[in-house]
Amino acid sequence: MRNIKLIIEYDGTAYAGWQVQPNGVTVQETLERSLAQMLGGPVRLHSSGRTDAGVHAMGMVAAFKTEKNLPLRAFSDGLNSLLPRDIAVRGAEEMPATFHPRFDAVGKHYRYTIFTGRYRSPLQRLYAWHCRRSLDVAAMRRAAGHFVGEKDFAAFRGAGCAAKTTVRRVEAVDIAAAGEFLQLDVRGNGFLKQMVRMMVGTLVEVGTGRLAPDDVRRFFETPVPAAKGVTAPSHGLCLVEVYY
Amino acid sequence: MRNIKLIIEYDGTAYAGWQVQPNGVTVQETLERSLAQMLGGPVRLHSSGRTDAGVHAMGMVAAFKTEKNLPLRAFSDGLNSLLPRDIAVRGAEEMPATFHPRFDAVGKHYRYTIFTGRYRSPLQRLYAWHCRRSLDVAAMRRAAGHFVGEKDFAAFRGAGCAAKTTVRRVEAVDIAAAGEFLQLDVRGNGFLKQMVRMMVGTLVEVGTGRLAPDDVRRFFETPVPAAKGVTAPSHGLCLVEVYY
């Protein structure tokens, strides 16, 4: 059996997230349908993880097994000709039979984009969260330092998160300001459900002055505090890369 | 009568261009409908010019007259609450009665974005032209120099262009390369129908080697040559600013 790894970019606007589910079309089922069409039978894609409805990806990783003797190009250019315009394969690679996109991942890089303009922006509406209030970036950077390290992120898991442990290692939270945009780059060894969006929501609370930078420390205390700040909307988030 | 100037941003993807026409919904009619709703009667918007179907704008300028005594905020925040998400007012200003967005404009800045990645990009598909072939940027810059100055752009007018004279002054054509993107910034005192898109299409012909940089000079000779190169697609184009 061949084990084929795909690197996938998608605009999540029209999808109910990555994973197959009863309500709404998902990215996974759209890819599986195109693969089945190409391979002449059902295919199961295993991914590096899920993304919520509306979240985008530049580097989602998924893999599938097949006996078919098609060239790798079939799984990039060929698949791209079957996929809708908001999903594309950026690369296909032959992997050892033991490779698994989720179990073998050692880290992920997410990017969150905030637009701080006075008026809402039609050209940014699908890819950036519009925060009208002015944000204290220096305070956000100080607060971001509290996320870095191996910590218990129990306060930063969304409802329905099924992870067995809530301990994760965040390597870096970098905040770049350019004109009316803030770009938050978050890297770590793994993330709980909605963890990045809850981190960003908390940092924006700090940016507006509703929380002090050191208040973030409280969220890592036991017992986990009830007030968790806001969850940033999904459309500002993009999975940039999965590391192996 | 008050004369109100609006600066308008829009995502042109869903529209049949700026100007009211029988086939398809336009940006102008969408704005006029929201203004009529706010002012309680029909309103006529006069713009700095038209944009083709699919072209975007960050700084389209339009103006309308009204007797209503509403504060300026009504025409920015108020109007934004009535407009669809792909159109927004970025500013409203009280102007002298004689101000006209088209006749008073002294220049315009258009930006054209080209994506040169190996695979098509779902996240860029609405705002950048995907050129798969590798482009010689140095050759494109040399060719771009031939566009600068006061010249007869008769070879760079689209079908149905109604302009009386085809002489225009192009101030600059700047080409910036960053990663897999080329950004072409074109500034001039005015542009014929599809002129920027035909200029960009010609520059891409130079970039791929199908035309030499000096071949561009031929398009300014008399009689106008028949072969005009390709017209770049509309979705890569954005009207950045109108100068007064």
XYZ file of C-alpha atoms in Angstrom:
488
model
C 0.000 0.000 0.000
C 1.268 3.474 -0.849
C 0.898 6.176 1.814
C 0.454 9.598 0.202
C 0.853 12.850 2.132
C -0.949 15.951 0.871
C -0.306 19.584 1.838
C -3.591 21.431 1.459
C -4.605 25.092 1.287
C -8.217 26.143 1.717
C -10.453 29.120 2.200
C -12.670 27.929 5.065
C -15.418 30.521 4.476
C -17.864 28.133 2.826
C -17.144 25.052 4.953
C -18.373 23.618 8.254
C -14.753 22.964 9.240
C -12.357 20.190 8.280
C -13.941 17.061 9.674
C -16.864 15.161 8.136
C -20.062 15.852 10.067
C -23.792 15.642 9.412
C -24.479 19.395 9.200
C -22.838 21.234 6.347
C -20.188 20.476 3.767
C -16.660 19.988 5.119
C -13.215 20.263 3.578
C -12.415 16.616 4.340
C -15.470 15.233 2.555
C -14.878 17.526 -0.434
C -11.328 16.193 -0.779
C -12.411 12.577 -0.187
C -15.058 12.921 -2.909
C -12.524 14.208 -5.458
C -10.031 11.494 -4.466
C -12.714 8.805 -4.794
C -13.556 10.127 -8.252
C -9.891 9.893 -9.246
C -9.201 6.507 -7.640
C -12.513 4.867 -8.512
C -13.457 3.965 -4.940
C -13.879 5.302 -1.417
C -10.840 6.870 0.261
C -10.289 7.834 3.888
C -8.144 10.906 4.548
C -6.399 11.184 7.918
C -5.375 14.721 8.853
C -2.994 16.406 11.262
C -6.050 17.674 13.129
C -9.345 19.470 12.672
C -10.084 23.092 11.976
C -13.289 24.839 13.095
C -15.911 26.119 10.681
C -14.599 29.199 8.893
C -10.919 28.651 9.761
C -8.498 28.762 6.824
C -5.375 26.742 6.080
C -2.247 27.238 4.017
C -0.605 24.027 5.142
C -3.089 21.443 6.395
C -1.543 17.975 6.151
C -3.513 14.821 5.396
C -2.647 11.351 4.131
C -4.392 8.415 2.491
C -3.510 4.894 1.402
C -3.946 3.560 -2.085
C -2.902 0.618 -4.273
C -3.237 2.659 -7.458
C -0.124 3.213 -9.485
C -0.778 6.864 -10.398
C 2.117 9.355 -10.548
C 2.386 11.847 -7.668
C 1.334 14.647 -10.032
C -2.128 13.080 -10.162
C -2.529 13.900 -6.475
C -1.494 17.545 -6.912
C -2.306 18.874 -10.396
C -4.806 16.121 -11.132
C -6.688 16.526 -7.863
C -6.611 20.317 -8.221
C -8.485 20.054 -11.494
C -11.282 18.184 -9.682
C -11.437 20.314 -6.525
C -13.501 23.501 -6.128
C -11.598 26.782 -6.321
C -11.500 27.269 -2.533
C -9.489 24.065 -1.903
C -6.136 23.168 -3.477
C -3.355 20.655 -3.011
C 0.031 22.398 -2.746
C 2.141 19.281 -2.671
C 1.993 15.479 -2.653
C 4.661 13.187 -1.261
C 5.235 9.439 -0.993
C 5.643 8.471 2.700
C 6.612 5.309 4.615
C 3.633 3.105 5.499
C 3.961 4.082 9.158
C 3.548 7.846 8.596
C 0.483 9.331 10.314
C -0.281 13.080 9.933
C -1.571 13.435 13.495
C 0.605 11.105 15.558
C 3.828 12.120 13.828
C 3.245 15.906 13.984
C 5.696 17.585 16.371
C 4.319 21.111 16.113
C 1.999 23.572 14.393
C 2.069 27.188 13.334
C -1.162 29.198 13.386
C -1.558 32.803 12.281
C -4.324 35.094 13.490
C -4.992 38.389 11.685
C -6.681 41.385 13.306
C -7.769 44.454 11.331
C -7.932 47.620 13.444
C -9.285 50.129 10.917
C -11.942 52.661 11.882
C -14.409 51.214 9.312
C -15.035 47.606 8.418
C -13.072 46.467 5.371
C -14.829 44.541 2.571
C -11.474 43.333 1.226
C -10.380 41.939 4.618
C -13.757 40.673 5.845
C -13.113 36.990 5.111
C -9.581 36.764 6.526
C -9.229 39.207 9.443
C -11.120 39.952 12.672
C -12.213 43.576 12.741
C -11.467 45.117 16.168
C -12.566 48.737 16.219
C -11.105 49.551 19.634
C -7.486 50.703 19.731
C -5.170 48.007 21.018
C -2.137 48.445 23.271
C 0.288 46.190 21.422
C 3.045 46.493 24.047
C 0.637 45.234 26.731
C -0.469 42.390 24.444
C 3.162 41.369 23.926
C 3.780 41.323 27.690
C 0.660 39.207 28.193
C 1.668 36.869 25.349
C 4.800 35.938 27.307
C 2.594 34.203 29.875
C 1.459 31.690 27.243
C 4.966 30.516 26.385
C 6.254 27.294 27.918
C 4.792 23.940 28.898
C 1.564 24.754 30.744
C -1.886 23.461 31.548
C -4.173 25.184 29.055
C -7.393 23.913 30.668
C -8.777 27.483 30.665
C -8.237 27.656 26.905
C -10.238 24.685 25.647
C -13.546 25.099 23.868
C -16.725 23.239 24.783
C -16.655 19.618 23.600
C -12.870 19.341 23.603
C -12.069 15.644 23.953
C -8.328 15.890 24.659
C -7.144 13.578 27.456
C -4.545 15.994 28.783
C -4.690 19.789 28.630
C -0.948 20.302 28.985
C 0.619 21.809 25.855
C 3.890 23.493 25.029
C 3.638 26.891 23.306
C 6.970 27.836 21.741
C 6.220 31.422 20.719
C 3.476 34.025 20.386
C 4.808 36.750 18.081
C 2.762 39.886 17.500
C 3.629 42.024 14.469
C 1.938 45.391 13.901
C 1.861 46.871 10.386
C -0.459 49.723 9.497
C -4.006 48.751 10.422
C -3.104 45.068 10.910
C -1.930 42.932 13.790
C -0.554 39.514 12.926
C -0.254 37.002 15.753
C 1.921 33.973 14.997
C 1.486 31.137 17.469
C 3.726 28.062 17.414
C 3.495 25.062 19.720
C 3.614 21.283 19.958
C -0.169 20.973 19.876
C -3.368 22.880 20.505
C -6.668 22.158 22.243
C -9.982 22.841 20.543
C -10.348 26.634 20.023
C -7.165 27.210 22.066
C -5.596 29.710 19.656
C -8.856 31.644 19.284
C -9.256 31.841 23.085
C -5.643 32.969 23.476
C -6.191 35.694 20.862
C -9.488 36.748 22.460
C -7.711 37.073 25.810
C -4.859 39.085 24.267
C -7.402 41.484 22.744
C -8.961 41.929 26.200
C -5.502 42.939 27.363
C -5.066 45.216 24.335
C -8.246 47.121 25.183
C -7.287 47.390 28.866
C -10.080 45.160 30.188
C -7.412 42.774 31.470
C -3.917 43.612 32.690
C -1.023 41.647 31.137
C -0.399 39.829 34.424
C -4.078 38.792 34.666
C -3.262 36.149 32.066
C -1.233 34.308 34.674
C -4.436 33.636 36.628
C -5.754 31.403 33.845
C -2.986 28.929 34.566
C -3.872 28.625 38.256
C -5.868 25.802 39.878
C -8.812 25.675 39.998
C -9.327 27.033 36.491
C -11.131 30.396 36.696
C -14.601 30.594 35.184
C -14.155 33.841 33.224
C -12.105 32.992 30.175
C -12.360 36.130 28.081
C -13.731 36.090 24.584
C -13.089 33.576 21.812
C -11.808 35.343 18.706
C -13.909 34.585 15.604
C -12.794 31.733 13.370
C -12.339 33.653 10.107
C -9.195 35.455 11.366
C -7.392 32.145 11.920
C -5.190 30.234 9.477
C -3.234 27.002 9.954
C 0.066 27.955 8.321
C 2.176 24.824 8.739
C 2.411 21.461 10.475
C 5.883 20.369 11.532
C 7.193 16.766 11.396
C -27.880 71.684 -1.416
C -25.151 69.788 0.376
C -22.582 67.964 -1.750
C -21.281 64.856 0.065
C -18.151 63.016 -1.032
C -17.804 59.321 -0.111
C -14.654 57.185 -0.168
C -15.737 53.613 -0.847
C -14.081 50.212 -0.521
C -15.558 47.154 -2.202
C -14.895 43.558 -3.061
C -15.947 43.460 -6.704
C -16.267 39.661 -6.886
C -20.063 39.596 -6.738
C -20.753 42.695 -8.864
C -21.181 43.472 -12.546
C -18.873 46.463 -12.105
C -19.503 49.933 -10.713
C -22.006 51.456 -13.091
C -25.736 50.745 -13.174
C -26.593 48.479 -16.097
C -29.403 46.096 -17.023
C -27.473 42.812 -16.534
C -26.376 42.056 -13.010
C -26.186 43.941 -9.735
C -23.679 46.799 -9.612
C -21.877 48.589 -6.794
C -23.419 51.925 -7.733
C -27.012 50.695 -7.563
C -26.345 48.912 -4.264
C -25.031 52.147 -2.751
C -27.854 54.226 -4.283
C -30.425 51.837 -2.819
C -28.967 52.116 0.698
C -28.709 55.902 0.366
C -32.330 56.116 -0.834
C -33.401 54.047 2.155
C -31.565 56.432 4.483
C -32.669 59.657 2.788
C -36.222 58.579 1.974
C -36.019 59.236 -1.754
C -34.010 58.518 -4.885
C -30.356 59.589 -4.956
C -27.925 59.791 -7.835
C -24.281 58.995 -7.101
C -21.624 60.454 -9.390
C -18.298 58.629 -9.280
C -14.695 59.300 -10.243
C -15.127 56.677 -12.947
C -16.272 53.128 -13.572
C -14.654 49.845 -12.688
C -15.147 46.641 -14.701
C -16.989 43.597 -13.370
C -14.846 41.880 -10.740
C -12.470 44.804 -10.151
C -12.006 45.823 -6.496
C -11.600 49.243 -4.904
C -10.067 50.580 -1.706
C -10.649 54.204 -2.572
C -13.435 54.715 -5.109
C -14.784 58.272 -4.806
C -18.406 59.217 -5.395
C -20.594 62.167 -4.445
C -24.289 62.951 -4.134
C -26.430 65.977 -3.364
C -28.979 66.131 -0.578
C -31.081 68.664 1.340
C -31.233 66.406 4.417
C -29.660 67.711 7.573
C -28.083 64.424 8.715
C -24.661 64.437 10.401
C -21.715 63.200 8.278
C -21.506 60.063 10.428
C -24.818 58.954 8.948
C -23.094 58.677 5.572
C -20.240 56.564 6.932
C -21.276 54.478 9.973
C -24.993 54.795 9.209
C -24.630 53.799 5.575
C -22.263 50.952 6.502
C -24.963 49.415 8.672
C -27.276 49.279 5.628
C -24.722 48.099 3.053
C -23.832 44.454 2.353
C -20.551 43.224 3.815
C -18.664 43.504 0.526
C -19.194 47.292 0.244
C -18.231 49.886 2.867
C -17.875 53.641 3.148
C -14.441 54.591 4.534
C -15.068 58.289 4.837
C -17.610 61.040 4.185
C -16.814 64.683 3.614
C -18.761 67.906 3.025
C -17.666 69.464 -0.287
C -18.316 72.747 -2.120
C -21.339 72.605 -4.453
C -19.025 72.666 -7.477
C -17.073 69.509 -6.555
C -17.420 66.681 -9.092
C -15.627 63.338 -8.479
C -14.833 62.781 -12.146
C -14.102 66.247 -13.512
C -12.031 67.301 -10.493
C -9.900 64.149 -10.280
C -6.268 64.856 -11.204
C -4.979 61.296 -10.968
C -5.571 57.700 -9.962
C -3.594 54.878 -8.426
C -4.355 51.298 -9.450
C -2.712 48.188 -8.040
C -2.531 44.870 -9.870
C -1.527 41.704 -7.991
C -0.024 38.629 -9.663
C 0.488 35.338 -7.820
C 3.266 33.205 -9.317
C 3.009 30.052 -7.172
C 3.339 26.609 -8.697
C -0.213 25.675 -7.574
C -3.323 27.821 -7.557
C -4.020 29.477 -4.215
C -7.544 29.307 -2.711
C -6.690 32.186 -0.345
C -5.535 34.452 -3.205
C -8.051 33.387 -5.841
C -10.323 36.434 -5.519
C -7.611 39.116 -5.427
C -4.649 37.979 -7.528
C -4.096 36.706 -11.078
C -2.401 33.324 -11.009
C 0.429 33.201 -13.576
C 2.110 29.803 -13.501
C 4.919 30.676 -15.880
C 8.054 32.175 -14.363
C 8.309 35.888 -15.023
C 11.450 37.900 -15.786
C 10.816 40.855 -13.490
C 13.843 42.829 -14.704
C 12.534 42.624 -18.289
C 9.061 43.666 -17.102
C 10.552 46.711 -15.346
C 12.410 47.728 -18.500
C 9.200 47.363 -20.518
C 7.204 49.312 -17.928
C 9.402 52.327 -18.572
C 7.886 52.621 -22.068
C 4.475 53.334 -20.530
C 5.640 56.329 -18.526
C 4.987 59.813 -19.880
C 2.257 61.525 -21.890
C 1.431 59.127 -24.716
C -1.315 57.975 -27.033
C -2.673 54.802 -25.427
C -4.947 53.930 -28.372
C -3.531 50.358 -28.359
C -4.557 49.978 -24.728
C -8.269 50.700 -24.862
C -10.883 47.984 -24.468
C -13.777 47.447 -26.882
C -16.543 49.988 -26.342
C -14.264 52.654 -24.875
C -16.007 55.983 -25.445
C -13.149 58.349 -24.552
C -12.756 61.277 -26.960
C -8.980 61.371 -26.742
C -6.687 58.417 -26.076
C -3.786 60.532 -24.822
C -3.050 59.918 -21.133
C -0.154 60.685 -18.833
C 1.208 57.703 -16.842
C 3.368 58.916 -13.950
C 4.796 55.595 -12.761
C 4.573 51.830 -13.161
C 6.289 50.293 -10.115
C 6.773 46.529 -9.922
C 7.515 45.023 -6.500
C 8.394 41.341 -6.125
C 7.899 39.634 -2.742
C 7.903 35.862 -2.410
C 5.336 34.446 -4.821
C 3.727 37.831 -5.492
C 4.233 40.643 -7.960
C 2.553 43.928 -7.169
C 2.231 46.435 -9.990
C 1.397 49.995 -8.912
C 0.249 52.224 -11.759
C -0.320 55.943 -11.302
C -1.511 58.392 -13.923
C -3.786 61.315 -14.702
C -6.471 59.086 -16.180
C -7.044 55.695 -17.740
C -8.960 54.364 -20.728
C -11.342 51.432 -20.412
C -9.309 48.288 -19.493
C -6.082 50.252 -19.995
C -4.395 49.014 -16.796
C -5.403 45.409 -17.451
C -4.035 45.609 -21.029
C -0.803 47.172 -19.760
C -0.411 44.372 -17.188
C -1.243 41.702 -19.773
C 1.453 43.146 -22.056
C 3.996 43.248 -19.208
C 3.303 39.572 -18.473
C 3.955 38.793 -22.172
C 7.330 40.465 -21.665
C 7.873 38.574 -18.407
C 7.387 35.227 -20.136
C 9.634 36.231 -23.049
C 6.904 36.289 -25.696
C 7.591 39.994 -26.164
C 10.881 41.846 -25.756
C 10.855 44.927 -23.498
C 11.389 47.206 -26.514
C 8.441 45.642 -28.346
C 6.202 47.721 -26.069
C 7.364 50.832 -27.917
C 5.639 49.561 -31.066
C 2.225 49.907 -29.415
C 2.704 53.674 -29.355
C 3.394 53.919 -33.099
C 0.938 54.987 -35.781
C -1.010 53.201 -37.096
C -1.865 51.276 -33.906
C -0.760 47.629 -34.312
C -3.487 45.014 -34.317
C -1.885 42.568 -31.862
C -2.331 44.047 -28.412
C -1.273 41.229 -26.098
C -3.581 39.802 -23.519
C -5.885 41.624 -21.118
C -5.138 40.649 -17.522
C -8.232 39.362 -15.675
C -10.243 41.850 -13.673
C -9.994 40.209 -10.236
C -6.285 41.103 -9.831
C -7.062 44.819 -10.136
C -7.846 47.294 -7.352
C -8.489 51.045 -7.507
C -6.379 52.214 -4.563
C -6.888 55.976 -4.583
C -8.230 58.911 -6.575
C -6.259 62.152 -6.315
C -7.803 65.646 -6.225
